[in-house]
Amino acid sequence: MDASSKHLKELLKFAIRHQTDDKYVADGTPPQLDEERKQFLESVLKSMAVDVTGELIKALHILDDPATTTEDKIEALDVIRDYIDNIDFANNFVKIGGTRVLIDCLKDDNDMLKINAINVLAELSQNNPFCQQHFLDVKVMELLVAYLKDSNDQVVASTLYALSSIMQNYEPATSEFAKGEGMPNVLHCLGNKCSRVFVKACFLISSISSQFPLIRDQFVCCNAFQNLSKNLESMGDFDVKSEALLLAMSTLTESQFFKCNANDKKEILDTLNSSLKNFKGLPQCEEMEMYTQKIIDKLQ
């Protein structure tokens, strides 16, 4: 089956699956598309109208040409990002040799080009075991872990995003991450003053710790909870940074090795109890309240 036929079949399946929507049947009004349906249709329709593999090859030629300007290279990476949300095209990108060119961009001295390349790598890896394993095979993990100490906060933030994507639901990647400087470098990010970096570091810790108990235990043994608690302060309303912090801390308390020394425990409990009182009655703080209560229960 060629690509066009395959996508036409996908479109037909989509139409059959949603043709019995109650609202549509009741009054003839087409149902509103949610974001997932909308993205699916846009992807399929785009794929039917365009030779995607041909577009990817063109973009790679632009990236591989020494005469290409940085601006044009960034545009070429944007073209690639337009298509790789489809897992088939993500895999095709690797199969046509896109990795070598992408790694060249990852190593470029221009930070904007590097950041865009890291984001492409992240999106190639999302829930895609084929690409996740491929990037392990070509030693991308080592490069990304080193970038966690880059002087450019946006490079660091994008790198945390890429590492989270490579490790998401993929145990071999977490094992590779734990072997080297991955954990120490992520903990280093917790001292970064950039909120975006801090939030993504917390998300990485909570995400892979919740999926892989062994990694959670290793984070705890590396004093991740203590490092996180250094950023704890009394909270009075919803805040993305605070929510990410509380989620990461509460996730680590599930470890069999979790413990907290008496001096730290008293200060942490005082801060959490103060925050808990402030969260009461605030609908936007329900999850923060839940995480806070969980940490308190584990500490008492």
Coordinates of C-alpha atoms in Angstrom, one line a residue:
M1 CA 0.0 0.0 0.0
D2 CA 1.5 3.4 -1.0
A3 CA 1.5 6.4 1.4
S4 CA -1.4 8.1 -0.3
S5 CA -3.6 5.0 -0.1
K6 CA -2.6 4.4 3.5
H7 CA -3.6 8.0 4.6
L8 CA -6.8 7.8 2.6
K9 CA -7.6 4.6 4.6
E10 CA -6.8 6.4 7.8
L11 CA -9.1 9.2 6.9
L12 CA -11.9 6.8 6.1
K13 CA -11.5 5.1 9.4
F14 CA -11.7 8.4 11.1
A15 CA -14.9 9.4 9.3
I16 CA -16.6 6.0 10.2
R17 CA -15.5 6.2 13.8
H18 CA -17.0 9.7 14.4
Q19 CA -20.0 9.6 12.1
T20 CA -22.3 8.5 14.9
D21 CA -21.6 11.5 17.2
D22 CA -24.8 12.0 19.2
K23 CA -25.0 15.7 18.4
Y24 CA -24.5 15.2 14.7
V25 CA -27.2 12.5 14.6
A26 CA -29.6 14.5 16.7
D27 CA -29.7 17.8 14.8
G28 CA -27.4 17.5 11.8
T29 CA -24.8 19.8 13.2
P30 CA -21.2 18.6 12.8
P31 CA -19.5 18.1 16.1
Q32 CA -16.7 20.4 17.2
L33 CA -13.3 18.8 16.6
D34 CA -11.2 18.5 19.7
E35 CA -7.5 19.3 19.4
E36 CA -6.4 15.7 18.9
R37 CA -8.9 15.1 16.0
K38 CA -8.0 18.4 14.4
Q39 CA -4.2 17.6 14.5
F40 CA -4.9 14.1 13.1
L41 CA -6.9 15.5 10.2
E42 CA -4.4 18.2 9.4
S43 CA -1.6 15.6 9.4
V44 CA -3.4 13.2 7.1
L45 CA -4.6 15.8 4.7
K46 CA -1.2 17.4 4.5
S47 CA 0.4 14.0 3.9
M48 CA -2.0 13.2 1.0
A49 CA -1.2 16.5 -0.7
V50 CA 2.6 16.5 -0.3
D51 CA 5.4 14.1 -1.0
V52 CA 6.6 14.2 2.6
T53 CA 9.7 12.1 2.2
G54 CA 10.7 14.3 -0.7
E55 CA 10.2 17.4 1.5
L56 CA 12.4 15.9 4.2
I57 CA 15.1 15.1 1.7
K58 CA 15.0 18.6 0.4
A59 CA 15.3 20.0 4.0
L60 CA 18.3 17.7 4.6
H61 CA 20.1 18.9 1.5
I62 CA 19.6 22.4 2.7
L63 CA 21.0 21.6 6.1
D64 CA 24.0 19.7 4.6
D65 CA 25.0 22.4 2.2
P66 CA 28.0 24.4 3.6
A67 CA 26.7 27.5 1.7
T68 CA 23.3 27.5 3.4
T69 CA 22.8 30.4 5.8
T70 CA 21.9 29.8 9.5
E71 CA 18.5 31.4 8.9
D72 CA 17.8 29.0 6.0
K73 CA 18.9 26.0 8.1
I74 CA 16.5 27.0 10.9
E75 CA 13.7 27.2 8.4
A76 CA 14.7 23.7 7.1
L77 CA 14.4 22.4 10.6
D78 CA 11.0 24.0 10.9
V79 CA 9.9 22.1 7.8
I80 CA 11.1 18.8 9.3
R81 CA 9.2 19.6 12.5
D82 CA 6.0 20.1 10.5
Y83 CA 6.0 16.5 9.4
I84 CA 7.6 14.4 12.2
D85 CA 4.6 14.4 14.5
N86 CA 3.5 11.5 12.3
I87 CA 5.4 8.5 13.6
D88 CA 5.8 7.0 10.1
F89 CA 7.5 10.2 8.8
A90 CA 9.6 10.4 12.0
N91 CA 10.9 6.9 11.3
N92 CA 11.4 7.7 7.6
F93 CA 13.5 10.7 8.6
V94 CA 15.9 8.4 10.3
K95 CA 15.8 5.8 7.5
I96 CA 16.8 8.3 4.8
G97 CA 19.9 9.3 6.8
G98 CA 18.6 12.4 8.6
T99 CA 20.4 11.6 11.9
R100 CA 24.0 12.5 10.7
V101 CA 22.8 15.9 9.5
L102 CA 20.7 16.5 12.7
I103 CA 23.7 15.7 14.9
D104 CA 25.8 18.2 12.9
C105 CA 23.2 20.8 13.8
L106 CA 23.2 19.7 17.4
K107 CA 26.9 20.4 17.5
D108 CA 26.8 23.7 15.8
D109 CA 28.2 26.8 17.5
N110 CA 25.0 28.8 16.7
D111 CA 22.7 28.4 19.7
M112 CA 19.5 29.0 17.8
L113 CA 20.3 26.3 15.3
K114 CA 21.3 24.0 18.1
I115 CA 18.1 24.6 20.0
N116 CA 15.9 23.9 17.0
A117 CA 17.8 20.7 16.3
I118 CA 17.4 19.6 19.9
N119 CA 13.6 20.2 19.6
V120 CA 13.5 18.2 16.4
L121 CA 15.2 15.3 18.2
A122 CA 12.8 15.6 21.0
E123 CA 9.8 15.4 18.8
L124 CA 11.3 12.5 16.8
S125 CA 11.6 10.5 20.0
Q126 CA 8.2 11.1 21.6
N127 CA 6.5 7.7 22.2
N128 CA 8.6 6.3 19.4
P129 CA 10.7 3.2 20.5
F130 CA 12.3 3.0 17.0
C131 CA 13.8 6.5 17.2
Q132 CA 14.5 6.2 21.0
Q133 CA 16.6 3.2 20.4
H134 CA 18.3 4.7 17.3
F135 CA 19.4 7.8 19.3
L136 CA 20.8 5.6 22.0
D137 CA 22.8 3.7 19.3
V138 CA 24.3 6.8 17.9
K139 CA 25.3 8.1 21.4
V140 CA 23.1 11.2 21.4
M141 CA 22.4 10.8 25.2
E142 CA 26.0 11.6 26.0
L143 CA 25.9 14.9 24.0
L144 CA 22.5 15.9 25.6
V145 CA 23.7 15.2 29.1
A146 CA 26.7 17.5 28.6
Y147 CA 24.4 20.3 27.3
L148 CA 22.6 20.3 30.7
K149 CA 25.5 22.5 31.9
D150 CA 25.4 24.8 28.8
S151 CA 25.6 28.6 29.6
N152 CA 22.5 29.2 27.4
D153 CA 19.3 28.5 29.5
Q154 CA 17.3 27.9 26.3
V155 CA 19.7 25.2 25.2
V156 CA 19.4 23.6 28.7
A157 CA 15.6 23.8 28.6
S158 CA 15.3 22.2 25.2
T159 CA 17.8 19.5 26.3
L160 CA 15.7 18.6 29.3
Y161 CA 12.7 18.3 26.9
A162 CA 14.7 16.0 24.6
L163 CA 16.0 13.8 27.4
S164 CA 12.4 13.5 28.8
S165 CA 11.2 12.4 25.3
I166 CA 14.0 9.9 24.8
M167 CA 13.3 8.3 28.2
Q168 CA 9.5 8.4 28.1
N169 CA 8.3 4.9 28.6
Y170 CA 11.6 3.5 27.4
E171 CA 13.6 1.7 30.0
P172 CA 16.9 1.2 28.0
A173 CA 17.2 5.0 27.7
T174 CA 16.7 5.5 31.5
S175 CA 19.4 2.9 32.1
E176 CA 21.8 4.7 29.8
F177 CA 20.9 8.1 31.4
A178 CA 21.7 6.7 34.9
K179 CA 25.1 5.3 34.0
G180 CA 26.8 8.6 33.4
E181 CA 26.4 12.2 34.5
G182 CA 22.7 12.4 33.8
M183 CA 21.3 12.6 37.3
P184 CA 24.0 14.9 38.7
N185 CA 23.5 17.3 35.7
V186 CA 19.7 17.3 36.1
L187 CA 20.1 18.1 39.8
H188 CA 22.5 20.9 38.7
C189 CA 19.6 22.4 36.8
L190 CA 17.5 22.7 40.0
G191 CA 19.9 25.6 40.9
N192 CA 19.2 27.4 37.7
K193 CA 17.4 30.8 38.1
C194 CA 15.5 30.3 34.8
S195 CA 12.0 29.1 35.6
R196 CA 11.6 27.2 32.3
V197 CA 14.8 25.2 33.1
F198 CA 13.6 24.5 36.7
V199 CA 10.2 23.4 35.6
K200 CA 11.5 21.0 32.9
A201 CA 14.0 19.6 35.4
C202 CA 11.3 18.9 37.9
F203 CA 9.1 17.4 35.1
L204 CA 11.9 15.0 34.1
I205 CA 12.4 13.9 37.6
S206 CA 8.7 13.3 38.3
S207 CA 7.9 11.8 34.9
I208 CA 10.6 9.1 34.7
S209 CA 10.6 8.4 38.5
S210 CA 6.8 7.6 38.3
Q211 CA 7.4 5.3 35.4
F212 CA 10.6 3.5 36.6
P213 CA 10.9 2.8 40.4
L214 CA 14.6 2.0 40.0
I215 CA 15.3 5.4 38.6
R216 CA 13.2 7.0 41.4
D217 CA 15.3 5.2 44.0
Q218 CA 18.5 6.3 42.3
F219 CA 17.3 9.9 42.3
V220 CA 16.5 9.6 46.0
C221 CA 20.0 8.2 46.7
C222 CA 21.5 11.1 44.9
N223 CA 19.7 13.5 47.3
A224 CA 17.3 14.8 44.7
F225 CA 14.6 15.4 47.4
Q226 CA 17.0 17.5 49.4
N227 CA 18.0 19.5 46.3
L228 CA 14.4 20.1 45.4
S229 CA 13.5 21.2 49.0
K230 CA 16.0 24.0 48.8
N231 CA 13.6 25.7 46.4
L232 CA 10.6 25.3 48.7
E233 CA 9.0 28.4 50.1
S234 CA 5.5 29.2 51.4
M235 CA 3.0 29.3 48.6
G236 CA -0.3 31.1 48.5
D237 CA -1.7 30.5 45.0
F238 CA -1.2 28.4 41.9
D239 CA 2.2 28.7 40.3
V240 CA 3.6 26.5 37.6
K241 CA 7.0 26.4 39.1
S242 CA 5.7 25.5 42.6
E243 CA 3.4 22.8 41.2
A244 CA 6.3 21.2 39.3
L245 CA 8.4 21.3 42.5
L246 CA 5.7 19.7 44.7
L247 CA 5.0 17.0 42.1
A248 CA 8.6 16.0 41.9
M249 CA 9.0 16.0 45.7
S250 CA 5.9 13.9 46.2
T251 CA 6.9 11.4 43.5
L252 CA 10.2 10.8 45.2
T253 CA 8.6 10.1 48.6
E254 CA 7.3 6.8 47.1
S255 CA 10.8 5.4 47.0
Q256 CA 11.7 2.7 49.5
F257 CA 14.9 4.6 50.2
F258 CA 13.2 7.9 51.0
K259 CA 14.3 9.6 54.2
C260 CA 14.8 13.1 55.5
N261 CA 17.1 14.2 58.3
A262 CA 15.4 15.8 61.4
N263 CA 16.7 19.4 60.8
D264 CA 15.5 19.5 57.2
K265 CA 12.2 17.7 58.1
K266 CA 11.1 20.4 60.5
E267 CA 11.8 23.3 58.1
I268 CA 10.1 21.5 55.2
L269 CA 7.0 20.6 57.3
D270 CA 6.6 24.1 58.5
T271 CA 6.7 25.5 55.0
L272 CA 4.3 22.8 53.7
N273 CA 1.8 23.2 56.5
S274 CA 1.8 27.0 55.9
S275 CA 1.2 26.4 52.2
L276 CA -1.5 23.8 52.8
K277 CA -3.6 26.4 54.8
N278 CA -3.3 28.8 51.9
F279 CA -4.4 26.3 49.3
K280 CA -7.7 25.5 51.1
G281 CA -10.7 26.5 49.1
L282 CA -8.7 27.4 46.0
P283 CA -9.9 25.2 43.1
Q284 CA -6.8 26.1 41.0
C285 CA -4.6 24.6 43.8
E286 CA -6.3 21.3 44.3
E287 CA -3.4 19.3 42.8
M288 CA -0.8 21.3 44.7
E289 CA -2.8 20.7 47.9
M290 CA -2.8 16.9 47.1
Y291 CA 1.0 16.8 46.5
T292 CA 1.6 18.9 49.6
Q293 CA -0.5 16.6 51.8
K294 CA 1.2 13.5 50.4
I295 CA 4.7 14.9 51.3
I296 CA 3.5 15.8 54.8
D297 CA 2.1 12.4 55.3
K298 CA 5.4 10.8 54.3
L299 CA 7.5 13.1 56.5
Q300 CA 5.4 12.7 59.7

